[in-house]
Tab-separated table of C-alpha atoms and ligand atoms in Angstrom:
chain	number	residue	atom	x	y	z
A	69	UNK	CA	-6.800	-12.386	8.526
A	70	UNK	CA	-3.419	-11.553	8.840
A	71	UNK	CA	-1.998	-8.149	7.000
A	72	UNK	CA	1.349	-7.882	4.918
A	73	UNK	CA	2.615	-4.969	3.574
A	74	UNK	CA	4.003	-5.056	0.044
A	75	UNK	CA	6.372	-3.188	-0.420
A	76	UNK	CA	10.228	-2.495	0.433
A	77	UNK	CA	9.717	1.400	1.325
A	78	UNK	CA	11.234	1.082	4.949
A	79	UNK	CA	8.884	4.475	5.814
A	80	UNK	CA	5.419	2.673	4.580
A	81	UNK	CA	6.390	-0.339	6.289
A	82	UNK	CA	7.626	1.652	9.797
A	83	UNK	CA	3.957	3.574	9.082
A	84	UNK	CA	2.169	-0.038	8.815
A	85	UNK	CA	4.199	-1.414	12.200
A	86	UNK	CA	3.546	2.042	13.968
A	87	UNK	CA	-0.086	1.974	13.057
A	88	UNK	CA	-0.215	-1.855	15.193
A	89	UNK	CA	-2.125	-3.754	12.553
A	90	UNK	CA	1.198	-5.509	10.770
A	91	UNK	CA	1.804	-8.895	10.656
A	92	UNK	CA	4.410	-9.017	8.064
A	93	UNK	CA	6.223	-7.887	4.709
A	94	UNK	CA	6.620	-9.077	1.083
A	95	UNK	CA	9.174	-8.120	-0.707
A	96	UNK	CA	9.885	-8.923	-4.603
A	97	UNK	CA	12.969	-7.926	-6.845
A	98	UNK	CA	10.598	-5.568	-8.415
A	99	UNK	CA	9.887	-3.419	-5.288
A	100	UNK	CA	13.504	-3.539	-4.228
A	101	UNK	CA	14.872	-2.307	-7.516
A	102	UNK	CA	11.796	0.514	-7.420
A	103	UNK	CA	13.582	1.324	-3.840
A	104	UNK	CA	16.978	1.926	-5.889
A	105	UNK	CA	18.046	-1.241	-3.831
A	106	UNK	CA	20.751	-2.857	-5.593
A	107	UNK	CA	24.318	-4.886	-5.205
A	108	UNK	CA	24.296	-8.245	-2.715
A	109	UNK	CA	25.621	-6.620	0.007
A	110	UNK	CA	22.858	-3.604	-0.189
A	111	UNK	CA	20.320	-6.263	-0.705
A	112	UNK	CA	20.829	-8.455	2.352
A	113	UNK	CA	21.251	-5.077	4.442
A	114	UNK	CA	18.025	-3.630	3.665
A	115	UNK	CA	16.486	-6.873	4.359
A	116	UNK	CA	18.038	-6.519	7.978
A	117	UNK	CA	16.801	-2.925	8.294
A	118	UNK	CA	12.540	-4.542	7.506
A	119	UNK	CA	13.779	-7.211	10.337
A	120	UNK	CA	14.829	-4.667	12.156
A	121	UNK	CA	10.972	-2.749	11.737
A	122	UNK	CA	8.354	-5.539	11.511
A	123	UNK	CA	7.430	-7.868	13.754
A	124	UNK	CA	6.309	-11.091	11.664
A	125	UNK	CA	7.598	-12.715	8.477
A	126	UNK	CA	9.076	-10.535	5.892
A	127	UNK	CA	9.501	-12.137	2.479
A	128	UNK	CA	12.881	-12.503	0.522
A	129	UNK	CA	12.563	-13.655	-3.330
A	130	UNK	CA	15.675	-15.983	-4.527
A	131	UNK	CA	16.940	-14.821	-8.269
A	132	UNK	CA	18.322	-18.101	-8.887
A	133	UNK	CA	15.655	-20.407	-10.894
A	134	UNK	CA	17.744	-23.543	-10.741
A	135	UNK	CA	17.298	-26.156	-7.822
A	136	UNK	CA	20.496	-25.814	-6.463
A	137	UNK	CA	20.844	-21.999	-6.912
A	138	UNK	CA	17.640	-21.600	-4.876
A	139	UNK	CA	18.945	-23.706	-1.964
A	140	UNK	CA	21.993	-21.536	-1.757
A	141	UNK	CA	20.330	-18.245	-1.799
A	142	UNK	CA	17.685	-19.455	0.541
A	143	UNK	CA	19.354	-20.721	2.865
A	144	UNK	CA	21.788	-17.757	3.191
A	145	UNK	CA	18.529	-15.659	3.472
A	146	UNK	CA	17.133	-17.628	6.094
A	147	UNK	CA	20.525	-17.364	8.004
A	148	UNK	CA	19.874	-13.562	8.101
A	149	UNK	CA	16.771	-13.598	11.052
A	150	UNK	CA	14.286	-16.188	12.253
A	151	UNK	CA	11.815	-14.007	10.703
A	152	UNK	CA	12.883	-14.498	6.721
A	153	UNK	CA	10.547	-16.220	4.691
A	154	UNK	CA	12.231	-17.605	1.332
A	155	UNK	CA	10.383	-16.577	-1.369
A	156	UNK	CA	10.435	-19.179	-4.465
A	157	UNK	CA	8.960	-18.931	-7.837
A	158	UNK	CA	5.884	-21.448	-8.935
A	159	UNK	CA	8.544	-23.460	-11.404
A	160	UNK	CA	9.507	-27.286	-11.145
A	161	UNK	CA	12.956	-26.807	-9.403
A	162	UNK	CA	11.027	-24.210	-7.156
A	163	UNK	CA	8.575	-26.739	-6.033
A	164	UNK	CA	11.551	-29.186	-5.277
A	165	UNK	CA	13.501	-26.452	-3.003
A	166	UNK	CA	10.250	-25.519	-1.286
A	167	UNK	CA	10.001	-29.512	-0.542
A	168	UNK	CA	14.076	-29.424	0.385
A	169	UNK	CA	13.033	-25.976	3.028
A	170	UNK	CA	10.428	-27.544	4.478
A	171	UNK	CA	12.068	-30.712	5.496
A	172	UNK	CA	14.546	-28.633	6.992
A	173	UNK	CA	12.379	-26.153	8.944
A	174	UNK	CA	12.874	-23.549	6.856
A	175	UNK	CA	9.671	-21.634	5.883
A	176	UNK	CA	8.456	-20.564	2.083
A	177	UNK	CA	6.524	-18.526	0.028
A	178	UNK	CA	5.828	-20.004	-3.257
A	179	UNK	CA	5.377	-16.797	-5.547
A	180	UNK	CA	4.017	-16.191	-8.949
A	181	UNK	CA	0.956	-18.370	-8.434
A	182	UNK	CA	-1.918	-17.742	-10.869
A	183	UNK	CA	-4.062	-21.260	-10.815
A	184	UNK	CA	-5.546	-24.295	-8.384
A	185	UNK	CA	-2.993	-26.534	-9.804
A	186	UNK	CA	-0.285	-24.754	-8.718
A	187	UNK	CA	-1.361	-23.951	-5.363
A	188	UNK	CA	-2.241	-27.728	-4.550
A	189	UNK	CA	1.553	-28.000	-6.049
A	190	UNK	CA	2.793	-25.811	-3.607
A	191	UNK	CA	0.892	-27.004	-0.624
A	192	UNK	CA	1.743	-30.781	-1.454
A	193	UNK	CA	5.398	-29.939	-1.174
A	194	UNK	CA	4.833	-27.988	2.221
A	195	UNK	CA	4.661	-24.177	1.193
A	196	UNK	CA	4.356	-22.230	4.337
A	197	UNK	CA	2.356	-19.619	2.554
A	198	UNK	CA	1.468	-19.952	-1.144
A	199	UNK	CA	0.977	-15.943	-2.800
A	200	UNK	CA	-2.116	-16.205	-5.553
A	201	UNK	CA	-1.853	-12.818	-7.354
A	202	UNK	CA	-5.036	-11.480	-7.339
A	203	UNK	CA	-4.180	-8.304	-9.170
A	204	UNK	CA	-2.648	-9.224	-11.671
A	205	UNK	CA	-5.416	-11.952	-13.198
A	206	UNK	CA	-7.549	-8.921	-12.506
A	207	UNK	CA	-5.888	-6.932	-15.467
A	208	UNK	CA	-6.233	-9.490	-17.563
A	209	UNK	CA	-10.051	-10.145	-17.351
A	210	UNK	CA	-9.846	-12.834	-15.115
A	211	UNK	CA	-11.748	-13.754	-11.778
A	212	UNK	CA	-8.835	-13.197	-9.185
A	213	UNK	CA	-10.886	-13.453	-6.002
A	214	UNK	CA	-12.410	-16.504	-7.841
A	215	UNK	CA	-8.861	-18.027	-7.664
A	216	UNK	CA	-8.707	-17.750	-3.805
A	217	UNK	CA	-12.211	-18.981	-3.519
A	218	UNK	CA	-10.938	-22.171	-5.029
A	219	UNK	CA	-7.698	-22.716	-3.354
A	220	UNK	CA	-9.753	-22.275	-0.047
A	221	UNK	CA	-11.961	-24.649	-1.166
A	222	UNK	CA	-9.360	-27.100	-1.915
A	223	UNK	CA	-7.172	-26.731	0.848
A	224	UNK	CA	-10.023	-27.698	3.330
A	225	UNK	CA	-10.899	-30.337	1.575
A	226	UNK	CA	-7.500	-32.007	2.360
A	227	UNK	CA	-6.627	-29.978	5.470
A	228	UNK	CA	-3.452	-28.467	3.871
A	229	UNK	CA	-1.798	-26.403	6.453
A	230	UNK	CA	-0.227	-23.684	3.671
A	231	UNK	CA	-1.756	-20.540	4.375
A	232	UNK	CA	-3.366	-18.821	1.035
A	233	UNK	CA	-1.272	-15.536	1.088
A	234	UNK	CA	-3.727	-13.377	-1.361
A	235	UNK	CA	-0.753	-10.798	-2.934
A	236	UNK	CA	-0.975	-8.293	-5.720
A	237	UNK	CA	-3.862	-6.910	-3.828
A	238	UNK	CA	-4.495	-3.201	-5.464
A	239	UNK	CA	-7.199	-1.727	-3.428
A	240	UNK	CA	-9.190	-1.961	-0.098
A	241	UNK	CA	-12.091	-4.000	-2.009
A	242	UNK	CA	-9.745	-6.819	-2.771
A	243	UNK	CA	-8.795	-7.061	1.107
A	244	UNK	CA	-12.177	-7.072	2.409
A	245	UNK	CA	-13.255	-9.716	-0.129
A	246	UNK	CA	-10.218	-11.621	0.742
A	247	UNK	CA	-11.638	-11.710	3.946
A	248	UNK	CA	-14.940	-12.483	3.122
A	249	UNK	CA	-13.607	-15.971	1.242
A	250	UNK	CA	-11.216	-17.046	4.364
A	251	UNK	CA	-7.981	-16.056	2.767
A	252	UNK	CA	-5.553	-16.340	5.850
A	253	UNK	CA	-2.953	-13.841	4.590
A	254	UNK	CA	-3.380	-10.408	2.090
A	255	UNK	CA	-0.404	-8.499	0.967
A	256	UNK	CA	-0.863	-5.020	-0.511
A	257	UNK	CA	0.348	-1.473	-0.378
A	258	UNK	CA	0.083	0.950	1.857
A	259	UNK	CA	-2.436	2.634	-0.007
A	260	UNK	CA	-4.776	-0.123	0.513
A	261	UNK	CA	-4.719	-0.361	4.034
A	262	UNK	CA	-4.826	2.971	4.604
A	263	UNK	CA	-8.035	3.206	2.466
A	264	UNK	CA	-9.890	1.092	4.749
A	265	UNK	CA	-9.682	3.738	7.121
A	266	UNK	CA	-11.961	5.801	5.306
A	267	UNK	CA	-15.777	6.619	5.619
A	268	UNK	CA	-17.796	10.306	4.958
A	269	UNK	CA	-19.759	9.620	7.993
A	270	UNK	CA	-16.467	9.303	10.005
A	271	UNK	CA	-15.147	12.451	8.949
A	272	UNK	CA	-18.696	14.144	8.673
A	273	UNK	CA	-19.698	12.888	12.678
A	274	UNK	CA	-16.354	13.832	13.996
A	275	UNK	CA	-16.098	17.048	12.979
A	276	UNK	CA	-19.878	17.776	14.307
A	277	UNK	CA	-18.399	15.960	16.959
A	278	UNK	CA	-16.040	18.210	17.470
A	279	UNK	CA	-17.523	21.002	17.231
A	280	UNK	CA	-20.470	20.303	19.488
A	281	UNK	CA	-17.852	20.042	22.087
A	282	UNK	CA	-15.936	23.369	21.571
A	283	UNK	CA	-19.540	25.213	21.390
A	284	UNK	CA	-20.119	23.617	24.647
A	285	UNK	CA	-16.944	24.502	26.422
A	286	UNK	CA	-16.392	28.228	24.316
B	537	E4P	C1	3.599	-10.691	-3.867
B	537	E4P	O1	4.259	-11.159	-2.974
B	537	E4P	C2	4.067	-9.716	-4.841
B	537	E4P	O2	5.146	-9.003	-4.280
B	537	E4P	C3	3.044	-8.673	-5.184
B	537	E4P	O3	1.880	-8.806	-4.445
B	537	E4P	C4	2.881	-8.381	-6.627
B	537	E4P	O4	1.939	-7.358	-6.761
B	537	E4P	P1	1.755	-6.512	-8.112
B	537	E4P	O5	0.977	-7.340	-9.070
B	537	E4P	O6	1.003	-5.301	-7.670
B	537	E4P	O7	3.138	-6.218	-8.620
């Protein structure tokens, strides 16, 4: 399973590229504006700087929600590095400029996906990665690893080459059970990934570990 970072804190990602175990970012208006990213120019320079960090996709949302909007601001996206993925809402003109990207090569993330229909939407018109926010149906008392369990189940039927990107992922639970149903892709913080790190019998046998080996050598 690949691992995303989500987030546009250029020190969390640098951590998650340093630590050898990235594959790529997300980004969402959201977590730029929480980065006090603002302005056009600001935004398509801090995208350059993650380009600059990760190796592997890094995810740019378009702001635009009609057709032609979308194709404008993705394709000027896409223009920045080979490694921009345009990020497009789950709405009817979205699914018609994901179709319009992937005729021309250009990869997609089709965002704000919260049901089966939608994701066999966004795989039918050629989605590289289609984002299922697990999180968020969580808060709301719905089965979001349920959601991924279907659109795995779904896409194999049919052989759909869209990879199920599993985002809004909240804690280190949600990626191992991502990985348990086949999800190809999770996006979450830092926290989470960090968090998988830990065990008490790590920390426990390394420090007897430890200091087995300075009585030894005292
Ligand atoms: C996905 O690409 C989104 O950026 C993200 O995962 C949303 O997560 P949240 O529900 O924690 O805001």
């Amino acid at each position: 399973m690949k691992f995303f970072i989500d987030t546009a804190n250029l020190s969390d990602i640098k951590e998650a590229q340093d630590m050898g175990i990235l594959d790529g970012v997300t980004t969402n208006p959201s977590l730029m504006a929480k980065e006090g990213v603002s302005g056009h120019d600001n935004v398509i320079k801090h995208y350059q700087a993650i380009c600059d960090i990760v190796d592997g996709d890094v995810s740019a949302e378009v702001i635009a929600t009609d057709f032609e909007g979308m194709v404008k601001e993705g394709e000027a996206l896409a223009e920045l590095d080979d490694k921009i993925v345009v990020k497009i809402p789950m709405i009817k003109d979205g699914i018609k400029a994901i179709r319009y990207f992937t005729d021309r090569g250009i990869k997609t993330n089709c965002t704000l996906v919260f049901s089966a229909g939608q994701a066999l939407l966004a795989a039918k018109a050629g989605a590289t990665y289609v984002s299922p926010f697990i999180g968020r149906l969580d808060d709301i008392s719905t089965d979001g690893m349920g959601l991924i369990d279907t659109i795995r189940l779904i896409y194999d039927n049919y052989g759909y080459e869209t990879e199920i990107l599993a985002a809004s992922v909240r804690h280190p639970m949600h990626i191992i059970q991502c990985a348990e149903l086949g999800a190809d892709v999770m996006t979450g913080p830092l926290s989470a990934i960090n968090a998988l790190l830990k065990h008490p019998l790590t920390d426990s046998g390394l420090a007897t570990f430890l200091a087995d080996h300075s009585k030894a050598n005292s």
